[in-house]
Short mmCIF file of C-alpha atoms and ligand atoms in Angstrom, two decimals:
data_model
loop_
_atom_site.label_atom_id
_atom_site.label_comp_id
_atom_site.label_asym_id
_atom_site.label_seq_id
_atom_site.Cartn_x
_atom_site.Cartn_y
_atom_site.Cartn_z
CA MET X 1 -21.57 -46.56 -17.21
CA ARG X 2 -19.22 -47.97 -14.57
CA ASP X 3 -18.22 -46.04 -11.44
CA LEU X 4 -14.59 -47.06 -11.68
CA LEU X 5 -12.72 -48.74 -14.51
CA VAL X 6 -9.23 -50.07 -13.78
CA VAL X 7 -6.97 -50.85 -16.74
CA GLY X 8 -4.50 -53.62 -15.87
CA GLY X 9 -4.78 -56.63 -13.58
CA GLY X 10 -1.26 -56.36 -12.13
CA PRO X 11 -0.59 -55.84 -8.42
CA ALA X 12 -1.32 -52.09 -8.54
CA GLY X 13 -4.58 -52.38 -10.49
CA LEU X 14 -5.90 -55.25 -8.37
CA SER X 15 -4.91 -53.52 -5.10
CA ALA X 16 -6.74 -50.35 -6.17
CA ALA X 17 -9.78 -52.39 -7.19
CA ILE X 18 -9.91 -54.26 -3.87
CA GLU X 19 -9.67 -51.00 -1.90
CA ALA X 20 -12.37 -49.26 -3.98
CA ALA X 21 -14.71 -52.25 -3.67
CA ARG X 22 -14.14 -52.27 0.08
CA LEU X 23 -15.34 -48.65 0.08
CA GLY X 24 -18.53 -49.66 -1.72
CA VAL X 25 -17.74 -48.61 -5.29
CA GLU X 26 -18.67 -50.69 -8.33
CA VAL X 27 -15.38 -51.62 -10.02
CA GLU X 28 -14.39 -53.37 -13.22
CA VAL X 29 -10.81 -54.39 -14.04
CA LEU X 30 -9.77 -54.98 -17.65
CA GLU X 31 -6.76 -57.24 -18.11
CA GLU X 32 -5.55 -57.81 -21.65
CA HIS X 33 -4.04 -61.23 -20.96
CA ALA X 34 -6.09 -64.36 -20.42
CA GLU X 35 -4.41 -64.91 -17.04
CA VAL X 36 -3.09 -62.48 -14.42
CA GLY X 37 0.65 -62.48 -13.71
CA ILE X 38 1.55 -63.83 -17.16
CA PRO X 39 3.89 -63.05 -18.88
CA GLU X 40 6.08 -62.61 -15.83
CA HIS X 41 8.70 -59.86 -15.86
CA CYS X 42 9.80 -59.41 -12.25
CA ALA X 43 12.54 -60.80 -9.99
CA GLY X 44 9.96 -61.08 -7.19
CA LEU X 45 12.05 -59.60 -4.38
CA VAL X 46 9.90 -57.76 -1.82
CA SER X 47 10.14 -56.78 1.83
CA LEU X 48 8.37 -59.09 4.28
CA LYS X 49 6.89 -56.03 5.98
CA GLY X 50 5.45 -54.74 2.70
CA LEU X 51 4.16 -58.18 1.79
CA GLN X 52 2.42 -58.41 5.14
CA GLU X 53 0.77 -55.02 4.55
CA ILE X 54 -0.43 -55.94 1.08
CA ILE X 55 -1.55 -59.50 1.51
CA GLY X 56 -1.23 -60.53 5.15
CA SER X 57 -0.94 -64.27 5.53
CA GLY X 58 -0.85 -66.73 2.64
CA ALA X 59 1.75 -64.94 0.50
CA PRO X 60 3.37 -67.24 -2.10
CA ILE X 61 6.93 -67.07 -0.77
CA ILE X 62 9.63 -69.00 -2.65
CA ARG X 63 12.57 -68.01 -0.42
CA GLU X 64 13.16 -65.78 2.55
CA ILE X 65 16.17 -63.47 2.12
CA ARG X 66 18.58 -62.45 4.89
CA GLY X 67 21.00 -60.21 3.06
CA PHE X 68 22.97 -59.45 -0.05
CA ARG X 69 26.37 -59.71 -1.68
CA VAL X 70 27.32 -56.70 -3.73
CA TYR X 71 30.15 -56.77 -6.28
CA SER X 72 31.88 -53.41 -6.70
CA PRO X 73 32.93 -52.25 -10.20
CA SER X 74 36.45 -53.61 -9.53
CA GLY X 75 34.93 -57.01 -8.65
CA LYS X 76 35.38 -56.94 -4.87
CA ALA X 77 32.57 -58.75 -3.02
CA TYR X 78 30.91 -57.36 0.12
CA THR X 79 28.54 -59.73 1.90
CA VAL X 80 26.03 -58.54 4.46
CA LYS X 81 23.66 -60.91 6.26
CA GLY X 82 21.17 -60.11 8.99
CA GLU X 83 20.05 -62.29 11.88
CA GLU X 84 16.59 -62.65 10.46
CA ALA X 85 14.92 -62.46 7.07
CA LYS X 86 13.64 -59.01 6.12
CA ALA X 87 12.77 -59.82 2.51
CA ALA X 88 11.43 -62.64 0.38
CA VAL X 89 11.31 -63.81 -3.18
CA ILE X 90 7.69 -64.37 -4.16
CA ASP X 91 6.07 -66.33 -6.94
CA ARG X 92 4.68 -63.34 -8.88
CA PRO X 93 2.02 -65.15 -10.93
CA ALA X 94 0.72 -66.83 -7.74
CA PHE X 95 0.78 -63.43 -5.96
CA GLU X 96 -1.38 -61.91 -8.70
CA ARG X 97 -3.72 -64.92 -8.65
CA GLU X 98 -4.19 -64.40 -4.90
CA LEU X 99 -4.96 -60.69 -5.43
CA LEU X 100 -7.40 -61.68 -8.20
CA ARG X 101 -9.13 -64.12 -5.84
CA ARG X 102 -9.46 -61.39 -3.21
CA ALA X 103 -10.70 -58.84 -5.75
CA GLU X 104 -13.42 -61.18 -7.00
CA ALA X 105 -14.37 -62.08 -3.44
CA SER X 106 -14.80 -58.33 -2.75
CA GLY X 107 -17.24 -58.01 -5.66
CA VAL X 108 -14.86 -56.64 -8.31
CA THR X 109 -15.63 -57.68 -11.89
CA VAL X 110 -12.39 -58.75 -13.55
CA THR X 111 -12.58 -59.19 -17.30
CA LEU X 112 -9.61 -61.18 -18.57
CA GLY X 113 -8.41 -61.16 -22.17
CA GLU X 114 -9.89 -57.68 -22.72
CA ARG X 115 -7.74 -54.73 -23.73
CA PHE X 116 -8.83 -51.16 -22.99
CA ARG X 117 -10.26 -49.78 -26.26
CA GLY X 118 -11.05 -46.22 -25.24
CA ASP X 119 -14.79 -46.35 -25.91
CA GLU X 120 -15.71 -47.74 -22.49
CA ARG X 121 -17.92 -45.54 -20.32
CA PHE X 122 -16.85 -44.81 -16.76
CA MET X 123 -16.90 -42.09 -14.12
CA VAL X 124 -13.26 -42.57 -13.08
CA LEU X 125 -10.41 -44.37 -14.85
CA ILE X 126 -7.48 -45.81 -12.93
CA ASN X 127 -4.66 -46.57 -15.32
CA ALA X 128 -2.52 -49.46 -14.05
CA GLU X 129 -1.19 -50.59 -17.44
CA GLY X 130 2.40 -51.01 -16.18
CA THR X 131 5.12 -49.65 -18.47
CA ALA X 132 3.12 -50.01 -21.72
CA GLY X 133 2.34 -46.26 -21.93
CA ARG X 134 -0.46 -46.72 -24.48
CA VAL X 135 -3.33 -45.70 -22.23
CA SER X 136 -1.43 -42.84 -20.61
CA LYS X 137 -0.56 -41.37 -24.00
CA ARG X 138 -4.15 -41.69 -25.13
CA ILE X 139 -5.53 -39.82 -22.13
CA GLY X 140 -2.78 -37.19 -22.01
CA LEU X 141 -0.82 -38.40 -18.98
CA GLY X 142 2.98 -38.60 -18.85
CA VAL X 143 4.91 -41.86 -19.16
CA PRO X 144 7.58 -42.45 -16.48
CA GLU X 145 11.20 -42.95 -17.49
CA SER X 146 12.23 -46.60 -17.79
CA ILE X 147 15.16 -48.70 -18.99
CA PRO X 148 15.11 -52.13 -20.65
CA ALA X 149 15.84 -55.31 -18.71
CA ALA X 150 16.36 -58.99 -19.43
CA GLN X 151 16.35 -61.99 -17.11
CA LEU X 152 17.18 -65.69 -17.37
CA ASP X 153 16.27 -68.51 -15.02
CA LEU X 154 19.23 -70.82 -14.46
CA GLU X 155 18.82 -74.30 -13.05
CA THR X 156 21.71 -74.63 -10.63
CA PRO X 157 22.25 -75.85 -7.08
CA ASP X 158 25.21 -73.48 -6.86
CA PHE X 159 23.71 -70.49 -5.08
CA ASP X 160 23.40 -69.21 -1.51
CA ASP X 161 19.71 -69.55 -0.96
CA ASP X 162 19.13 -66.65 1.41
CA LEU X 163 21.14 -63.93 -0.32
CA VAL X 164 20.68 -61.83 -3.41
CA GLU X 165 23.73 -60.83 -5.43
CA ILE X 166 24.15 -57.43 -7.07
CA TYR X 167 26.69 -56.56 -9.75
CA LEU X 168 27.61 -52.88 -10.19
CA GLY X 169 30.21 -53.11 -12.96
CA SER X 170 30.61 -51.65 -16.42
CA LEU X 171 28.40 -54.21 -18.21
CA ALA X 172 25.35 -52.65 -16.51
CA PRO X 173 25.86 -48.89 -16.99
CA GLY X 174 23.43 -46.68 -15.06
CA PHE X 175 21.82 -49.53 -13.14
CA PHE X 176 22.89 -53.05 -12.10
CA ALA X 177 22.59 -56.80 -12.59
CA TRP X 178 21.14 -59.19 -10.03
CA ALA X 179 20.95 -62.85 -9.08
CA VAL X 180 17.97 -63.87 -6.97
CA PRO X 181 17.40 -67.40 -5.66
CA ARG X 182 14.43 -69.39 -6.97
CA ARG X 183 13.11 -72.84 -6.15
CA ASP X 184 15.54 -74.81 -8.32
CA GLY X 185 18.18 -72.26 -9.07
CA VAL X 186 18.62 -68.59 -9.62
CA ARG X 187 17.06 -65.79 -11.68
CA VAL X 188 19.75 -63.53 -13.10
CA GLY X 189 18.86 -60.21 -14.67
CA LEU X 190 20.33 -56.99 -15.92
CA ALA X 191 18.87 -53.54 -16.57
CA ALA X 192 20.98 -50.75 -17.96
CA ARG X 193 21.11 -47.70 -20.15
CA GLY X 194 22.41 -47.74 -23.70
CA VAL X 195 23.05 -51.50 -23.96
CA VAL X 196 21.14 -54.53 -25.19
CA PRO X 197 20.40 -56.07 -21.77
CA LEU X 198 20.26 -59.71 -22.88
CA ARG X 199 23.60 -59.42 -24.68
CA SER X 200 25.21 -57.74 -21.64
CA LEU X 201 23.71 -60.37 -19.34
CA GLU X 202 25.12 -63.19 -21.48
CA MET X 203 28.53 -61.50 -21.52
CA LEU X 204 28.36 -61.13 -17.76
CA LEU X 205 27.62 -64.83 -17.33
CA ASP X 206 30.59 -65.62 -19.58
CA LYS X 207 33.11 -63.13 -18.25
CA PHE X 208 32.31 -62.25 -14.64
CA ARG X 209 34.28 -64.78 -12.60
CA PRO X 210 31.86 -65.17 -9.62
CA TRP X 211 28.97 -65.91 -12.00
CA ARG X 212 30.95 -68.33 -14.14
CA ARG X 213 29.85 -70.86 -11.52
CA PHE X 214 26.49 -70.87 -13.35
CA SER X 215 28.09 -71.69 -16.69
CA GLY X 216 26.78 -75.26 -17.06
CA ALA X 217 23.27 -74.39 -15.85
CA ARG X 218 20.25 -74.97 -18.05
CA ARG X 219 18.78 -71.61 -19.11
CA SER X 220 15.15 -70.59 -19.58
CA ALA X 221 13.95 -68.48 -22.47
CA PRO X 222 14.74 -64.81 -21.75
CA ILE X 223 12.23 -62.73 -19.81
CA PHE X 224 12.09 -59.09 -20.92
CA GLY X 225 10.68 -56.04 -19.20
CA LYS X 226 11.17 -52.36 -18.49
CA VAL X 227 12.32 -51.05 -15.12
CA VAL X 228 10.91 -47.67 -14.09
CA ILE X 229 13.73 -45.56 -12.69
CA GLY X 230 12.69 -41.89 -12.60
CA GLY X 231 10.25 -42.03 -9.68
CA PRO X 232 6.60 -40.89 -9.69
CA LEU X 233 5.19 -38.52 -12.27
CA ASN X 234 4.92 -34.95 -10.99
CA VAL X 235 1.28 -34.99 -12.01
CA ALA X 236 -0.29 -38.43 -12.14
CA HIS X 237 -3.90 -37.37 -12.73
CA ARG X 238 -5.83 -35.60 -15.43
CA GLY X 239 -9.57 -34.90 -15.28
CA SER X 240 -11.21 -38.13 -14.15
CA ALA X 241 -8.15 -40.36 -14.77
CA VAL X 242 -5.23 -41.26 -12.57
CA ALA X 243 -2.09 -43.36 -13.22
CA ILE X 244 -0.83 -45.76 -10.56
CA GLY X 245 1.84 -48.46 -10.16
CA ASP X 246 4.48 -48.47 -12.91
CA ALA X 247 2.19 -46.32 -15.08
CA GLY X 248 2.46 -43.56 -12.48
CA GLY X 249 6.15 -44.19 -11.73
CA PHE X 250 5.55 -45.54 -8.20
CA VAL X 251 8.76 -47.56 -8.20
CA LYS X 252 11.87 -47.13 -6.07
CA PRO X 253 14.42 -45.25 -8.22
CA THR X 254 17.23 -46.94 -6.28
CA THR X 255 16.36 -50.58 -6.99
CA GLY X 256 13.50 -50.60 -9.52
CA GLY X 257 11.32 -52.44 -6.98
CA GLY X 258 7.71 -51.43 -7.53
CA VAL X 259 5.50 -54.10 -6.01
CA VAL X 260 5.11 -52.83 -2.45
CA LEU X 261 4.99 -49.05 -2.96
CA GLY X 262 2.98 -49.59 -6.15
CA CYS X 263 0.28 -51.45 -4.19
CA LEU X 264 0.30 -49.09 -1.19
CA THR X 265 0.00 -45.95 -3.35
CA ALA X 266 -2.65 -47.71 -5.47
CA ARG X 267 -4.82 -47.96 -2.37
CA ILE X 268 -4.37 -44.21 -1.79
CA ALA X 269 -5.45 -43.58 -5.40
CA ALA X 270 -8.52 -45.77 -4.90
CA ARG X 271 -9.54 -43.77 -1.84
CA ALA X 272 -9.09 -40.51 -3.80
CA ALA X 273 -11.21 -41.96 -6.63
CA CYS X 274 -13.96 -42.88 -4.17
CA ARG X 275 -13.96 -39.36 -2.71
CA PHE X 276 -14.11 -37.93 -6.23
CA LEU X 277 -17.06 -40.19 -7.06
CA SER X 278 -18.93 -38.99 -4.00
CA GLY X 279 -18.40 -35.36 -5.05
CA GLY X 280 -15.50 -34.61 -2.72
CA GLY X 281 -12.94 -32.61 -4.70
CA ASP X 282 -10.75 -33.66 -7.61
CA LEU X 283 -8.14 -36.38 -8.10
CA SER X 284 -5.29 -34.07 -7.08
CA SER X 285 -6.09 -35.28 -3.53
CA PHE X 286 -4.26 -38.49 -4.59
CA GLU X 287 -1.06 -36.53 -5.14
CA LYS X 288 -1.34 -34.67 -1.86
CA ALA X 289 -1.94 -37.91 0.01
CA TRP X 290 0.88 -40.00 -1.49
CA LYS X 291 3.34 -37.12 -1.19
CA SER X 292 2.51 -36.67 2.47
CA SER X 293 3.14 -40.39 3.18
CA TYR X 294 5.98 -41.21 0.80
CA GLY X 295 7.08 -37.98 -0.92
CA LEU X 296 10.29 -37.48 1.07
CA ASP X 297 11.37 -41.10 0.62
CA PHE X 298 10.80 -40.95 -3.14
CA ALA X 299 12.69 -37.63 -3.36
CA LEU X 300 15.71 -39.02 -1.47
CA MET X 301 15.70 -42.25 -3.49
CA ARG X 302 15.59 -40.22 -6.70
CA LEU X 303 18.48 -38.05 -5.49
CA ALA X 304 20.49 -41.16 -4.52
CA ARG X 305 19.96 -42.66 -7.98
CA SER X 306 20.95 -39.43 -9.65
CA ILE X 307 24.15 -39.16 -7.54
CA TYR X 308 25.02 -42.81 -8.13
CA ASN X 309 24.62 -42.40 -11.90
CA ARG X 310 27.18 -39.59 -11.81
CA MET X 311 29.79 -41.55 -9.85
CA ASP X 312 32.62 -43.14 -11.76
CA ALA X 313 33.77 -46.69 -11.06
CA SER X 314 36.52 -45.68 -8.64
CA GLU X 315 34.12 -43.47 -6.65
CA VAL X 316 31.65 -46.37 -6.37
CA ASP X 317 34.50 -48.67 -5.28
CA SER X 318 35.70 -46.35 -2.56
CA ALA X 319 32.17 -45.48 -1.35
CA LEU X 320 31.36 -49.19 -1.01
CA GLU X 321 34.60 -49.85 0.87
CA ALA X 322 33.80 -46.98 3.25
CA LEU X 323 30.23 -48.18 3.77
CA TYR X 324 31.35 -51.73 4.46
CA SER X 325 34.26 -50.93 6.78
CA SER X 326 32.20 -48.43 8.82
CA GLY X 327 29.43 -51.02 9.32
CA ALA X 328 26.95 -48.74 7.53
CA LEU X 329 26.21 -51.38 4.89
CA LYS X 330 25.31 -53.90 7.58
CA GLY X 331 23.20 -51.24 9.33
CA ALA X 332 21.33 -50.55 6.10
CA ILE X 333 19.68 -53.97 6.07
CA GLN X 334 18.00 -53.22 9.39
CA HIS X 335 16.14 -50.28 7.81
CA ASP X 336 12.90 -50.24 5.87
CA MET X 337 13.59 -51.72 2.45
CA ASP X 338 10.71 -49.80 0.87
CA LEU X 339 10.86 -46.40 2.53
CA GLN X 340 14.58 -45.93 2.11
CA GLY X 341 14.74 -42.22 3.01
CA LYS X 342 15.98 -42.79 6.55
CA ALA X 343 18.56 -45.40 5.51
CA LEU X 344 19.88 -43.17 2.73
CA TRP X 345 20.12 -40.24 5.11
CA ARG X 346 22.16 -42.36 7.54
CA LEU X 347 24.42 -43.63 4.76
CA ALA X 348 25.01 -40.08 3.55
CA ARG X 349 26.08 -39.10 7.06
CA SER X 350 28.48 -42.04 7.35
CA ARG X 351 32.11 -42.13 6.20
CA MET X 352 30.84 -42.47 2.64
CA PHE X 353 29.90 -38.79 2.65
CA LEU X 354 33.22 -37.47 1.35
CA ARG X 355 33.23 -40.07 -1.43
CA ILE X 356 29.90 -38.93 -2.83
CA VAL X 357 30.48 -35.18 -2.64
CA PRO X 358 31.94 -34.81 -6.17
CA ALA X 359 29.11 -36.83 -7.73
CA ALA X 360 26.52 -34.98 -5.62
CA VAL X 361 27.86 -31.67 -6.89
CA ARG X 362 27.74 -33.00 -10.46
CA ALA X 363 24.14 -34.18 -9.90
CA ILE X 364 23.08 -30.80 -8.51
CA LEU X 365 24.82 -28.90 -11.31
C1 FAD E 1 13.21 -57.14 -14.86
C2 FAD E 1 12.36 -56.60 -13.74
C3 FAD E 1 12.58 -57.04 -12.44
C4 FAD E 1 11.82 -56.51 -11.39
N1 FAD E 1 12.04 -56.98 -10.14
C5 FAD E 1 11.32 -56.49 -9.11
C6 FAD E 1 11.52 -56.98 -7.80
O1 FAD E 1 12.33 -57.86 -7.56
N2 FAD E 1 10.76 -56.45 -6.80
C7 FAD E 1 9.84 -55.47 -7.05
O2 FAD E 1 9.19 -54.98 -6.09
N3 FAD E 1 9.62 -55.01 -8.29
C8 FAD E 1 10.32 -55.49 -9.32
N4 FAD E 1 10.09 -55.03 -10.58
C9 FAD E 1 9.06 -54.01 -10.79
C10 FAD E 1 7.68 -54.64 -10.73
O3 FAD E 1 7.60 -55.73 -11.59
C11 FAD E 1 6.64 -53.59 -11.11
O4 FAD E 1 6.88 -52.42 -10.37
C12 FAD E 1 5.23 -54.09 -10.83
O5 FAD E 1 4.93 -55.22 -11.60
C13 FAD E 1 4.24 -52.97 -11.18
O6 FAD E 1 2.92 -53.42 -11.05
P1 FAD E 1 1.77 -52.78 -11.96
O7 FAD E 1 0.52 -53.41 -11.51
O8 FAD E 1 1.91 -51.31 -11.95
O9 FAD E 1 2.14 -53.20 -13.45
P2 FAD E 1 2.25 -54.64 -14.11
O10 FAD E 1 2.65 -55.65 -13.13
O11 FAD E 1 3.11 -54.45 -15.32
O12 FAD E 1 0.77 -54.95 -14.59
C14 FAD E 1 0.16 -54.22 -15.62
C15 FAD E 1 -0.94 -55.06 -16.20
O13 FAD E 1 -1.70 -54.28 -17.13
C16 FAD E 1 -2.03 -55.07 -18.24
N5 FAD E 1 -2.28 -54.15 -19.36
C17 FAD E 1 -1.40 -53.34 -19.98
N6 FAD E 1 -2.02 -52.60 -20.92
C18 FAD E 1 -3.31 -52.95 -20.89
C19 FAD E 1 -4.47 -52.53 -21.65
N7 FAD E 1 -4.38 -51.58 -22.60
N8 FAD E 1 -5.66 -53.10 -21.36
C20 FAD E 1 -5.76 -54.06 -20.42
N9 FAD E 1 -4.72 -54.50 -19.69
C21 FAD E 1 -3.51 -53.94 -19.92
C22 FAD E 1 -0.82 -55.96 -18.42
O14 FAD E 1 -1.14 -57.13 -19.14
C23 FAD E 1 -0.43 -56.27 -16.98
O15 FAD E 1 -1.06 -57.42 -16.49
C24 FAD E 1 10.83 -55.54 -11.65
C25 FAD E 1 10.60 -55.10 -12.97
C26 FAD E 1 11.35 -55.64 -14.00
C27 FAD E 1 11.10 -55.18 -15.41
#
């Protein structure tokens, strides 16, 4: 009988395991793959502040990022660059290997190549299975809403190395496409509703003029994944089990970024699990604790996503123009990239406000 069993050796599972071990609990992590971080499914873009909180020094940074270029649905480009880097592209497999090293150094038992079967004996289960949904369904927890995504690595020297590019046009309905610099090129990806993402991504590379500059680049095999977009589950625990990371929906509904908030909320879950193990209440204390730290930010990010998804192309065009010309877009990169509540509040109070009213009313209705 283990005190705490963690399913999944991704960033959320390993962060929870490290925190629980630090609090003196005996922890085992089951990871179904023979290596952590493989297969990779992420673009690797994280805030430097979040990275510092999760891992401190020694993070496997590929590139520091100073800003972004966003293409409106009509194809107009808006470029915003800050004085200093606020974000970075990390090497995800190396990031997970570093978390694994720290987990093992803290006394966590990590069993690789072992899938959760359901007959294991444990006092508390932390489900960090990502978007798979198998474990959550088995133990009666919800599965967060997600959309399919595809990415390709392109070998090309033809990319600004401290910017990410974002495409908001009709080939990526309900979400967006991205281009993120790597060591020897760029990782392009697309997540959307109601399309085959790889096909839309290939069409985008063929048809979208700014990205035709990648046309001769050598392409990797496609990388597939699912982006969680609906925000955290209303109830992420049941009995002695709790879902964290992507499995619990701890992903920014605005961007689909789940590394930083996934790891930070995983630590909160680990502390709740330790209290539960020492007889202090039930696992609902996890929900109270994450909501008190991040609940408002998640609610505003979810509202922003829901408004955006109800805007038509011309509303997005005019909102972007208003944000850019008022300087609000430039201001946004100074804000916290993970806790976006404050930035979204400021944007909503800028000149963009009138542009989003119709979509906001549609979202509320
Ligand atoms: C295309 C794409 C791009 C993204 N880009 C970014 C980005 O740029 N920045 C960002 O912050 N986030 C990004 N994300 C989101 C980010 O990848 C996830 O939020 C993050 O990986 C979640 O971590 P996790 O530990 O919850 O899950 P995962 O990283 O998915 O890890 C889950 C682990 O559980 C294991 N597992 C599953 N089932 C079982 C089982 N039954 N038994 C044992 N092991 C099991 C899996 O093998 C896996 O190792 C992206 C996601 C996608 C799909």
